CSV table of C-alpha atoms in Angstrom, one decimal:
chain,number,residue,atom,x,y,z
F,1038,MET,CA,125.6,120.1,89.8
F,1039,SER,CA,127.9,120.1,92.7
F,1040,LYS,CA,127.4,117.6,95.5
F,1041,HIS,CA,128.1,120.4,97.9
F,1042,SER,CA,125.6,123.2,98.6
F,1043,LEU,CA,126.3,126.8,99.3
F,1044,GLN,CA,125.2,128.1,102.7
F,1045,ALA,CA,122.3,130.6,102.0
F,1046,SER,CA,122.3,134.0,103.1
F,1047,ILE,CA,118.5,134.5,103.6
F,1048,PRO,CA,117.3,137.6,101.8
F,1049,ASN,CA,116.1,140.5,104.1
F,1050,PRO,CA,112.9,142.2,103.0
F,1051,ASP,CA,114.3,145.5,103.9
F,1052,ASP,CA,117.1,145.0,101.4
F,1053,ILE,CA,114.8,143.9,98.4
F,1054,GLN,CA,112.2,146.3,97.2
F,1055,SER,CA,111.9,145.3,93.6
F,1056,LEU,CA,109.2,142.7,94.4
F,1057,GLN,CA,106.6,145.1,95.9
F,1058,GLY,CA,103.3,144.7,94.1
F,1059,LEU,CA,104.6,141.8,92.0
F,1060,ARG,CA,101.8,139.3,91.3
F,1061,VAL,CA,102.3,135.6,91.4
F,1062,LEU,CA,99.6,132.9,90.6
F,1063,LEU,CA,100.4,129.6,92.2
F,1064,VAL,CA,98.7,126.9,90.3
F,1065,PHE,CA,98.1,123.5,91.9
F,1066,HIS,CA,96.9,121.0,89.1
F,1067,SER,CA,94.2,118.5,89.4
F,1068,PHE,CA,94.2,115.0,88.1
F,1069,LYS,CA,90.7,115.4,86.5
F,1070,ASN,CA,90.5,113.3,83.4
F,1071,ASP,CA,94.0,111.8,83.8
F,1072,THR,CA,94.1,108.2,82.9
F,1073,ASP,CA,97.4,107.5,84.8
F,1074,THR,CA,97.3,104.2,86.6
F,1075,LEU,CA,100.0,105.0,89.2
F,1076,ALA,CA,99.0,104.4,92.8
F,1077,PHE,CA,100.1,107.8,93.6
F,1078,ILE,CA,97.4,109.5,91.7
F,1079,LYS,CA,94.8,107.1,92.9
F,1080,ASN,CA,95.7,107.8,96.4
F,1081,VAL,CA,95.5,111.5,95.8
F,1082,ARG,CA,92.1,111.2,94.5
F,1083,HIS,CA,90.7,109.1,97.2
F,1084,LEU,CA,92.1,110.3,100.2
F,1085,GLY,CA,90.5,113.7,100.0
F,1086,VAL,CA,91.6,117.3,99.0
F,1087,VAL,CA,94.6,118.4,100.9
F,1088,PRO,CA,96.0,121.9,100.7
F,1089,PRO,CA,99.2,122.2,98.7
F,1090,LEU,CA,101.5,123.0,101.6
F,1091,ASN,CA,104.6,123.7,99.5
F,1092,LEU,CA,102.8,126.4,97.7
F,1093,LEU,CA,101.4,127.8,100.9
F,1094,TYR,CA,104.8,128.1,102.5
F,1095,LEU,CA,106.0,129.9,99.3
F,1096,SER,CA,103.2,132.3,99.4
F,1097,ALA,CA,104.0,133.1,103.1
F,1098,TRP,CA,107.6,133.7,102.2
F,1099,LEU,CA,106.9,135.8,99.1
F,1100,LYS,CA,104.4,138.1,101.0
F,1101,LYS,CA,107.3,139.1,103.3
F,1102,PHE,CA,108.8,140.9,100.3
F,1103,GLY,CA,105.6,142.6,99.2
F,1104,VAL,CA,104.6,140.0,96.5
F,1105,ILE,CA,100.8,139.6,96.0
F,1106,THR,CA,99.9,135.9,95.8
F,1107,GLU,CA,96.9,134.1,94.7
F,1108,ILE,CA,96.3,130.3,94.4
F,1109,LEU,CA,94.4,128.4,91.8
F,1110,ASP,CA,94.0,125.0,93.6
F,1111,CYS,CA,92.4,123.1,90.7
F,1112,SER,CA,92.2,120.0,92.8
F,1113,ALA,CA,90.0,121.7,95.3
F,1114,LEU,CA,88.0,123.3,92.5
F,1115,ASN,CA,87.6,120.1,90.5
F,1116,LEU,CA,89.0,121.9,87.2
F,1117,ASP,CA,90.7,120.2,84.4
F,1118,CYS,CA,93.3,122.1,82.3
F,1119,ASN,CA,90.7,123.8,80.2
F,1120,GLY,CA,88.7,124.8,83.3
F,1121,ALA,CA,92.0,126.2,84.9
F,1122,LEU,CA,92.7,128.3,81.9
F,1123,HIS,CA,89.3,129.8,82.0
F,1124,ALA,CA,89.5,130.5,85.7
F,1125,ALA,CA,93.0,132.1,85.4
F,1126,LYS,CA,91.7,134.6,82.8
F,1127,SER,CA,89.9,136.5,85.6
F,1128,LYS,CA,92.9,136.9,87.6
F,1129,GLU,CA,95.9,139.4,87.5
F,1130,PHE,CA,99.4,138.0,87.7
F,1131,ASP,CA,102.8,138.6,86.3
F,1132,ILE,CA,104.3,135.3,87.0
F,1133,LEU,CA,103.0,131.7,87.2
F,1134,CYS,CA,104.3,129.0,89.6
F,1135,PHE,CA,103.7,125.2,89.3
F,1136,THR,CA,104.8,122.3,91.6
F,1137,THR,CA,105.7,118.8,90.3
F,1138,THR,CA,106.8,115.4,91.5
F,1139,ASN,CA,108.4,112.7,89.4
F,1140,LEU,CA,105.2,110.8,89.1
F,1141,ASP,CA,103.1,113.5,87.6
F,1142,PHE,CA,105.6,115.5,85.5
F,1143,LEU,CA,104.3,114.5,82.1
F,1144,PHE,CA,100.8,115.7,83.3
F,1145,VAL,CA,102.1,118.9,84.7
F,1146,ILE,CA,104.1,119.8,81.6
F,1147,GLN,CA,100.9,119.6,79.5
F,1148,TRP,CA,99.4,122.2,81.8
F,1149,ILE,CA,102.5,124.4,81.7
F,1150,ARG,CA,102.4,124.4,77.9
F,1151,ALA,CA,98.7,125.4,77.8
F,1152,PHE,CA,99.2,128.2,80.3
F,1153,LYS,CA,102.4,129.5,78.4
F,1154,LYS,CA,100.4,129.4,75.1
F,1155,GLU,CA,97.4,131.2,76.7
F,1156,PHE,CA,99.3,133.9,78.8
F,1157,ASN,CA,102.9,134.0,77.7
F,1158,LYS,CA,104.0,134.8,81.3
F,1159,PRO,CA,107.3,133.6,82.9
F,1160,ILE,CA,106.8,130.2,84.6
F,1161,MET,CA,108.6,128.9,87.6
F,1162,VAL,CA,108.6,125.2,88.7
F,1163,GLY,CA,109.6,123.5,92.0
F,1164,GLY,CA,108.7,120.5,94.1
F,1165,LEU,CA,110.3,117.1,94.7
F,1166,GLY,CA,110.5,116.3,91.1
F,1167,ALA,CA,112.3,119.7,90.3
F,1168,GLU,CA,115.0,118.6,92.9
F,1169,ASN,CA,115.8,115.5,90.9
F,1170,TYR,CA,116.2,116.6,87.3
F,1171,PRO,CA,116.4,120.4,87.2
F,1172,ALA,CA,118.4,120.7,84.1
F,1173,GLU,CA,116.3,118.2,82.1
F,1174,MET,CA,113.1,120.1,83.2
F,1175,ALA,CA,114.8,123.5,82.2
F,1176,GLU,CA,115.3,122.1,78.7
F,1177,HIS,CA,111.5,122.5,78.1
F,1178,PRO,CA,111.1,125.9,76.4
F,1179,GLU,CA,107.9,126.7,78.3
F,1180,ILE,CA,109.7,126.7,81.7
F,1181,ASP,CA,111.7,129.8,82.6
F,1182,VAL,CA,113.4,128.4,85.9
F,1183,VAL,CA,113.4,125.4,87.9
F,1184,PHE,CA,114.2,125.6,91.6
F,1185,HIS,CA,116.1,122.6,92.9
F,1186,SER,CA,116.9,124.0,96.4
F,1187,ALA,CA,114.7,125.3,99.2
F,1188,SER,CA,112.3,128.1,97.9
F,1189,GLU,CA,113.1,130.3,100.8
F,1190,ALA,CA,116.8,130.2,99.6
F,1191,SER,CA,116.5,130.7,95.9
F,1192,VAL,CA,113.1,132.0,94.8
F,1193,VAL,CA,113.3,135.7,95.8
F,1194,PRO,CA,117.0,136.1,94.7
F,1195,TRP,CA,115.8,134.8,91.3
F,1196,LEU,CA,112.9,136.9,91.1
F,1197,ASP,CA,114.9,140.1,92.0
F,1198,ALA,CA,117.5,139.2,89.5
F,1199,PHE,CA,114.9,138.5,86.8
F,1200,ILE,CA,113.0,141.7,87.4
F,1201,ASN,CA,116.1,143.7,87.4
F,1202,LYS,CA,117.7,141.8,84.3
F,1203,ARG,CA,120.7,140.9,86.3
F,1204,GLU,CA,122.0,137.3,85.1
F,1205,TRP,CA,118.9,135.6,86.5
F,1206,TRP,CA,120.1,132.4,84.8
F,1207,LYS,CA,123.0,132.2,87.2
F,1208,VAL,CA,121.2,132.3,90.6
F,1209,PRO,CA,122.2,129.5,93.0
F,1210,GLY,CA,119.6,126.9,93.6
F,1211,SER,CA,118.0,127.3,90.2
F,1212,ALA,CA,118.3,125.9,86.6
F,1213,SER,CA,117.3,128.1,83.6
F,1214,LYS,CA,117.9,128.0,79.9
F,1215,TYR,CA,119.5,131.2,78.4
F,1216,ASN,CA,120.5,131.6,74.8
F,1217,ASP,CA,120.0,128.0,74.2
F,1218,GLU,CA,122.2,126.9,77.0
F,1219,VAL,CA,121.0,125.3,80.4
F,1220,PHE,CA,122.6,126.8,83.4
F,1221,LEU,CA,122.4,124.3,86.3
F,1222,ASN,CA,123.5,126.3,89.3
F,1223,THR,CA,125.0,125.2,92.6
F,1224,PRO,CA,122.5,124.1,95.2
F,1225,ILE,CA,121.9,126.3,98.1
F,1226,ALA,CA,121.1,125.3,101.7
F,1227,LEU,CA,119.2,126.9,104.4
F,1228,PRO,CA,120.9,127.9,107.6
F,1229,LYS,CA,120.4,125.3,110.4
F,1230,ASN,CA,118.5,127.8,112.5
F,1231,PHE,CA,116.1,128.9,109.8
F,1232,VAL,CA,112.4,129.1,110.9
F,1233,ARG,CA,109.8,129.1,108.2
F,1234,PRO,CA,106.7,131.3,108.6
F,1235,HIS,CA,103.5,129.4,108.9
F,1236,PRO,CA,101.8,128.3,105.6
F,1237,ASP,CA,99.6,131.0,104.1
F,1238,ARG,CA,96.2,129.7,104.7
F,1239,SER,CA,94.7,133.1,103.9
F,1240,ILE,CA,94.7,132.4,100.3
F,1241,LEU,CA,92.6,129.2,100.6
F,1242,ASP,CA,89.0,128.6,100.8
F,1243,ILE,CA,89.3,126.4,103.9
F,1244,LYS,CA,86.0,124.8,103.4
F,1245,GLN,CA,87.1,123.1,100.2
F,1246,TYR,CA,89.5,120.7,101.9
F,1247,TYR,CA,88.8,117.3,103.6
F,1248,SER,CA,90.3,114.0,104.3
F,1249,ILE,CA,88.6,110.7,104.6
F,1250,LEU,CA,90.6,110.0,107.7
F,1251,SER,CA,89.4,113.1,109.4
F,1252,LYS,CA,86.3,113.5,111.4
F,1253,GLY,CA,86.9,117.2,112.0
F,1254,PHE,CA,85.7,119.8,109.2
F,1255,PRO,CA,87.1,122.2,108.1
F,1256,PHE,CA,90.3,120.3,107.7
F,1257,THR,CA,93.9,121.2,106.9
F,1258,ALA,CA,97.4,119.9,106.8
F,1259,GLY,CA,100.6,120.8,108.4
F,1260,MET,CA,104.3,120.0,108.9
F,1261,SER,CA,106.0,119.6,112.3
F,1262,SER,CA,109.4,119.1,110.7
F,1263,PHE,CA,111.3,119.2,107.3
F,1264,GLY,CA,113.7,116.6,106.1
F,1265,CYS,CA,114.5,113.4,107.7
F,1266,PRO,CA,117.5,111.9,109.6
F,1267,TYR,CA,116.8,108.2,108.7
F,1268,GLY,CA,118.3,106.3,105.8
F,1269,CYS,CA,115.4,104.2,104.6
F,1270,HIS,CA,116.5,102.8,101.1
F,1271,PHE,CA,113.4,103.6,99.4
F,1272,CYS,CA,112.6,107.2,100.2
F,1273,GLN,CA,113.8,110.3,98.5
F,1274,ILE,CA,114.0,112.6,101.6
F,1275,ARG,CA,116.4,110.2,103.4
F,1276,LEU,CA,119.3,111.8,105.3
F,1277,THR,CA,118.2,115.3,104.4
F,1278,PRO,CA,118.9,118.3,106.5
F,1279,TYR,CA,116.3,118.0,109.4
F,1280,PHE,CA,114.6,121.1,110.6
F,1281,ILE,CA,112.5,120.7,113.6
F,1282,ARG,CA,109.7,123.1,114.6
F,1283,SER,CA,109.4,124.0,118.3
F,1284,ALA,CA,106.4,123.0,120.4
F,1285,GLU,CA,105.5,126.6,120.9
F,1286,ASP,CA,105.5,127.3,117.2
F,1287,LEU,CA,103.3,124.2,116.5
F,1288,ILE,CA,100.8,125.3,119.2
F,1289,GLN,CA,100.7,128.8,117.9
F,1290,GLU,CA,99.8,127.5,114.5
F,1291,LEU,CA,97.1,125.3,115.8
F,1292,GLU,CA,95.7,128.1,117.8
F,1293,ILE,CA,95.4,130.3,114.6
F,1294,CYS,CA,93.9,127.5,112.7
F,1295,GLU,CA,91.2,127.0,115.4
F,1296,LYS,CA,90.4,130.6,116.3
F,1297,GLU,CA,90.9,132.4,113.1
F,1298,TYR,CA,90.0,129.9,110.5
F,1299,GLY,CA,87.5,127.7,112.4
F,1300,ILE,CA,89.5,124.6,111.4
F,1301,GLN,CA,88.6,121.5,113.5
F,1302,GLU,CA,91.3,119.0,112.4
F,1303,LEU,CA,95.0,119.3,111.3
F,1304,ASP,CA,97.1,116.4,109.8
F,1305,TYR,CA,100.9,116.6,110.3
F,1306,PHE,CA,102.3,115.2,106.9
F,1307,ASP,CA,105.9,114.8,107.9
F,1308,SER,CA,106.9,111.3,109.2
F,1309,ASN,CA,108.7,112.1,112.4
F,1310,PHE,CA,106.3,114.1,114.7
F,1311,THR,CA,107.8,112.2,117.8
F,1312,ILE,CA,111.3,113.3,117.2
F,1313,PRO,CA,112.6,114.7,119.5
F,1314,ARG,CA,110.8,112.8,122.2
F,1315,GLN,CA,110.6,115.8,124.7
F,1316,ARG,CA,108.9,118.0,122.1
F,1317,VAL,CA,105.8,115.6,122.3
F,1318,PHE,CA,105.4,116.3,126.0
F,1319,GLU,CA,106.0,120.0,125.7
F,1320,PHE,CA,103.4,120.1,122.8
F,1321,ALA,CA,100.8,118.1,125.0
F,1322,ASP,CA,101.5,120.5,127.9
F,1323,LEU,CA,101.0,123.6,125.9
F,1324,TYR,CA,97.9,122.3,124.0
F,1325,GLN,CA,96.2,121.8,127.4
F,1326,LYS,CA,97.3,125.1,128.9
F,1327,LYS,CA,95.9,126.8,125.7
F,1328,GLY,CA,92.5,125.0,126.1
F,1329,LEU,CA,92.5,124.1,122.5
F,1330,LYS,CA,89.9,121.8,121.0
F,1331,ILE,CA,91.2,121.3,117.5
F,1332,ARG,CA,91.9,117.6,116.6
F,1333,TRP,CA,95.2,116.7,115.2
F,1334,SER,CA,96.8,113.6,113.6
F,1335,CYS,CA,100.4,112.7,112.7
F,1336,ARG,CA,102.8,110.3,111.0
F,1337,VAL,CA,105.3,108.5,113.3
F,1338,ARG,CA,107.8,105.7,113.1
F,1339,SER,CA,106.7,102.8,115.1
F,1340,ASP,CA,110.2,102.6,116.8
F,1341,GLN,CA,110.0,106.2,118.0
F,1342,VAL,CA,106.8,105.9,120.2
F,1343,ASP,CA,106.1,104.4,123.7
F,1344,GLU,CA,103.1,104.1,126.0
F,1345,GLU,CA,103.9,107.3,128.0
F,1346,MET,CA,104.2,109.3,124.8
F,1347,LEU,CA,100.8,107.8,123.6
F,1348,GLN,CA,99.1,108.8,126.8
F,1349,ALA,CA,100.3,112.4,126.4
F,1350,MET,CA,99.2,112.5,122.7
F,1351,ALA,CA,95.9,111.1,123.6
F,1352,ALA,CA,95.3,113.7,126.3
F,1353,SER,CA,96.0,116.5,123.9
F,1354,ASN,CA,93.3,115.3,121.4
F,1355,CYS,CA,95.4,113.3,119.0
F,1356,ALA,CA,92.8,111.7,116.7
F,1357,TRP,CA,95.1,109.2,114.8
F,1358,ILE,CA,98.6,108.2,114.1
F,1359,GLY,CA,99.8,107.0,110.8
F,1360,TYR,CA,102.6,104.4,110.9
F,1361,GLY,CA,104.8,104.1,108.0
F,1362,ILE,CA,105.0,100.2,108.5
F,1363,GLU,CA,105.8,99.6,104.8
F,1364,SER,CA,105.8,95.7,105.2
F,1365,GLY,CA,104.8,93.0,107.6
F,1366,ASP,CA,107.8,91.0,106.7
F,1367,ASP,CA,111.1,91.3,108.7
F,1368,THR,CA,113.3,90.4,105.7
F,1369,VAL,CA,111.8,93.2,103.6
F,1370,LEU,CA,112.0,95.7,106.4
F,1371,LYS,CA,115.8,94.8,106.8
F,1372,ASN,CA,116.4,95.2,103.1
F,1373,ILE,CA,115.1,98.7,103.1
F,1374,ASN,CA,116.9,99.7,106.2
F,1375,LYS,CA,113.8,100.2,108.2
F,1376,THR,CA,113.4,97.3,110.7
F,1377,GLN,CA,111.6,99.4,113.4
F,1378,LYS,CA,112.6,96.8,115.9
F,1379,GLY,CA,110.8,94.1,113.9
F,1380,SER,CA,107.2,93.1,112.8
F,1381,GLN,CA,106.3,91.9,116.4
F,1382,HIS,CA,107.2,95.3,117.8
F,1383,ILE,CA,105.3,97.0,115.2
F,1384,ARG,CA,102.2,94.8,116.2
F,1385,GLN,CA,102.5,95.7,119.7
F,1386,VAL,CA,102.8,99.4,119.0
F,1387,ILE,CA,99.4,99.2,117.0
F,1388,ARG,CA,97.8,97.5,120.0
F,1389,ASP,CA,99.2,100.1,122.4
F,1390,THR,CA,98.1,103.1,120.2
F,1391,LYS,CA,94.5,101.7,120.2
F,1392,ALA,CA,94.7,101.1,123.9
F,1393,ALA,CA,95.5,104.7,124.4
F,1394,GLY,CA,92.3,105.7,122.6
F,1395,ILE,CA,94.1,106.8,119.4
F,1396,GLY,CA,93.1,105.6,115.8
F,1397,VAL,CA,95.7,103.8,113.6
F,1398,THR,CA,96.3,104.3,110.0
F,1399,GLY,CA,98.8,101.9,108.4
F,1400,PHE,CA,101.0,102.9,105.3
F,1401,PHE,CA,102.3,100.0,103.3
F,1402,VAL,CA,104.5,99.7,100.2
F,1403,LEU,CA,104.3,96.4,98.0
F,1404,GLY,CA,107.2,95.4,95.7
F,1405,LEU,CA,110.2,96.5,97.9
F,1406,PRO,CA,113.5,94.5,97.6
F,1407,GLY,CA,113.0,90.8,98.7
F,1408,GLU,CA,109.3,90.9,98.2
F,1409,THR,CA,107.9,87.3,97.7
F,1410,GLU,CA,104.5,85.6,98.0
F,1411,THR,CA,105.5,84.8,101.6
F,1412,SER,CA,106.3,88.3,102.4
F,1413,LEU,CA,103.1,89.5,100.9
F,1414,SER,CA,101.2,87.1,103.0
F,1415,ASN,CA,103.0,88.3,106.1
F,1416,THR,CA,101.9,91.9,105.3
F,1417,LEU,CA,98.3,90.9,104.7
F,1418,SER,CA,98.3,89.0,108.0
F,1419,LEU,CA,99.6,92.0,109.9
F,1420,ILE,CA,96.9,94.1,108.3
F,1421,THR,CA,94.0,91.9,108.9
F,1422,GLU,CA,95.1,90.6,112.3
F,1423,GLU,CA,95.9,94.0,114.1
F,1424,PRO,CA,93.4,96.7,115.1
F,1425,ILE,CA,94.2,99.0,112.2
F,1426,ASP,CA,91.4,101.5,111.3
F,1427,PHE,CA,92.5,102.5,107.8
F,1428,VAL,CA,95.4,101.4,105.4
F,1429,GLN,CA,96.9,102.9,102.4
F,1430,ILE,CA,98.7,100.6,99.9
F,1431,SER,CA,101.2,101.8,97.5
F,1432,PRO,CA,102.8,99.7,94.8
F,1433,TYR,CA,106.4,100.6,94.9
F,1434,TRP,CA,107.7,102.6,91.9
F,1435,PRO,CA,111.5,103.3,92.4
F,1436,ILE,CA,112.3,107.0,93.2
F,1437,PRO,CA,115.4,108.9,92.3
F,1438,LYS,CA,118.0,109.8,95.0
F,1439,THR,CA,117.6,106.3,96.7
F,1440,PRO,CA,119.8,103.3,96.9
F,1441,ILE,CA,117.1,101.1,95.4
F,1442,TYR,CA,116.8,103.5,92.3
F,1443,ASP,CA,120.6,103.8,91.9
F,1444,LYS,CA,120.8,100.0,91.8
F,1445,LEU,CA,118.1,99.8,89.2
F,1446,VAL,CA,119.9,102.3,87.0
F,1447,ARG,CA,123.2,100.3,87.4
F,1448,ASP,CA,121.4,97.1,86.6
F,1449,THR,CA,119.3,98.2,83.6
F,1450,GLY,CA,121.6,101.1,82.3
F,1451,VAL,CA,118.5,103.2,82.0
F,1452,ASP,CA,117.4,106.2,84.2
F,1453,ILE,CA,113.7,105.8,83.7
F,1454,TRP,CA,112.8,109.2,85.3
F,1455,ARG,CA,115.4,111.1,83.1
F,1456,GLU,CA,114.0,109.3,80.1
F,1457,THR,CA,110.4,110.3,81.1
F,1458,ILE,CA,111.2,114.0,81.4
F,1459,THR,CA,113.5,114.3,78.3
F,1460,SER,CA,111.5,111.9,75.9
F,1461,GLY,CA,108.0,112.6,77.0
F,1462,THR,CA,107.1,109.0,77.4
F,1463,ARG,CA,106.4,107.1,80.6
F,1464,ARG,CA,106.7,103.4,81.3
F,1465,GLU,CA,103.4,102.0,82.8
F,1466,ASP,CA,105.1,99.0,84.1
F,1467,LEU,CA,108.5,98.0,85.4
F,1468,SER,CA,110.2,95.0,86.8
F,1469,LEU,CA,111.2,95.7,90.3
F,1470,SER,CA,114.7,95.1,91.9
F,1471,ASP,CA,115.5,91.9,93.8
F,1472,THR,CA,112.0,90.4,93.3
F,1473,SER,CA,110.2,88.6,90.7
F,1474,PHE,CA,107.3,91.0,90.6
F,1475,SER,CA,106.5,94.0,88.4
F,1476,VAL,CA,104.6,97.3,89.3
F,1477,LYS,CA,101.4,96.0,87.7
F,1478,ASP,CA,101.7,92.7,89.8
F,1479,MET,CA,101.8,94.9,93.0
F,1480,HIS,CA,98.6,97.0,91.8
F,1481,GLN,CA,96.9,93.6,91.5
F,1482,TYR,CA,98.0,92.5,95.0
F,1483,ALA,CA,97.2,96.0,96.5
F,1484,SER,CA,93.6,95.6,95.2
F,1485,LYS,CA,93.4,92.2,96.8
F,1486,ILE,CA,94.6,93.6,100.3
F,1487,TYR,CA,92.1,96.5,100.0
F,1488,LYS,CA,89.3,94.2,99.5
F,1489,GLU,CA,90.2,91.7,102.1
F,1490,PHE,CA,90.8,94.5,104.7
F,1491,TYR,CA,87.9,97.0,104.0
F,1492,PHE,CA,85.1,94.4,103.1
F,1493,ARG,CA,85.3,92.4,106.3
F,1494,PRO,CA,82.0,92.7,108.2
F,1495,HIS,CA,83.6,93.9,111.3
F,1496,GLN,CA,85.7,96.6,109.4
F,1497,ILE,CA,82.6,97.8,107.7
F,1498,LEU,CA,80.7,98.1,111.1
F,1499,GLU,CA,83.6,99.9,112.7
F,1500,MET,CA,83.9,102.5,110.0
F,1501,THR,CA,80.4,103.1,109.8
F,1502,LYS,CA,80.1,103.5,113.6
F,1503,ASN,CA,82.9,106.1,113.3
F,1504,LEU,CA,81.4,108.2,110.4
F,1505,THR,CA,80.3,111.7,111.8
F,1506,SER,CA,78.6,113.0,108.6
F,1507,ILE,CA,77.0,112.2,105.4
F,1508,GLN,CA,79.9,114.0,103.5
F,1509,GLN,CA,82.3,111.7,105.3
F,1510,PHE,CA,80.3,108.7,104.2
F,1511,LYS,CA,80.4,109.9,100.6
F,1512,ASN,CA,84.0,110.7,100.7
F,1513,PHE,CA,85.0,107.3,102.0
F,1514,TYR,CA,82.7,104.8,100.1
F,1515,SER,CA,83.4,106.6,96.8
């Protein structure tokens, strides 16, 4: 695949009529009955049920071209694969669509095989995992196309070509197998001024979604930006094209969520809500002018927030901020190119946030380059000494398209994720780069931190005081 992307010419609904009435079933798999030990899946299970935003954005885009979409959110419905197959039998569809990451591909491919066997319909696959190894995924005979570029740039042209039988295996932004040959086509990029439609929440049963971090119910998720301008060495979306939504667009979405869907809280899942700085103040001003009541939360770099900004966010009903702290050790932060002005600055930002009346969630990753017993102790100290309300701990599993992963491949001569997709086997443990620890070691330490943080008498008291419903109590303590 070329390192250079074509500039997309975004399809115009007036020019493509062939998709009118086409029915696409968007399938979001669950992790029910999965025995995977990865922290990713544990966190998905325990944080709540969050709408699959990438499928909702795809639905909104496809509807512009007359496509009829329906979602089968098996996580929300608590369905295993057999239950999902049974539910799908009652639906009408022409094409199936799945989404995957690296971590869950072996699980997703089992679902894809089952759906292909049961329904024998064309199957599309997208998601972050598809961006990394599209050709390898396209080798699987049950998959008709893998999209490795933005769906708004590639899915409609592919569907149009497929329906009209015009060399669909050569559409930019996709990978397909045709006559026993995999065609890995040139990536395609969205125009810099592209504005996505709001995610299509009309296909959801809104009341099925919740977060243990949210006091508001019904709950939903959103994005204030796409991509990332930063170069953190452990993150897949590092240095990717950065699309910023305007304050007006964000407020319009909040207003729709509150007034049309009765949603009481929205969590922005992108990591850079406070970039650019001025947008925060525009957002806060518009929120108050509209008289909105919906609570919202966001994720922020601790070096991209200040006291004036925190006051504006608090005044516009910001419930909590999630800081991607990653580590409490300055050497580890330097190694991953995410110093955030140092651990002492991070500590002060946490205190400033609480002083502004905003809750704090800390996101941490264990096992990054340079991790030692001392650095783990520094992380534990930060977590237990500062006024953090919730923590999420993730043992690090190297991710493709990152400097850490590239070094791992050079050092070992093995691309473990390519091996996973092509061989159908997954390593349950891995020695981590530039540290003496393994992934399993970090799982054990993550459990230790969770226990030391959440089972402090003060923490139990604070969390119990903040619970607003029996359901939230059950969601958290389960």
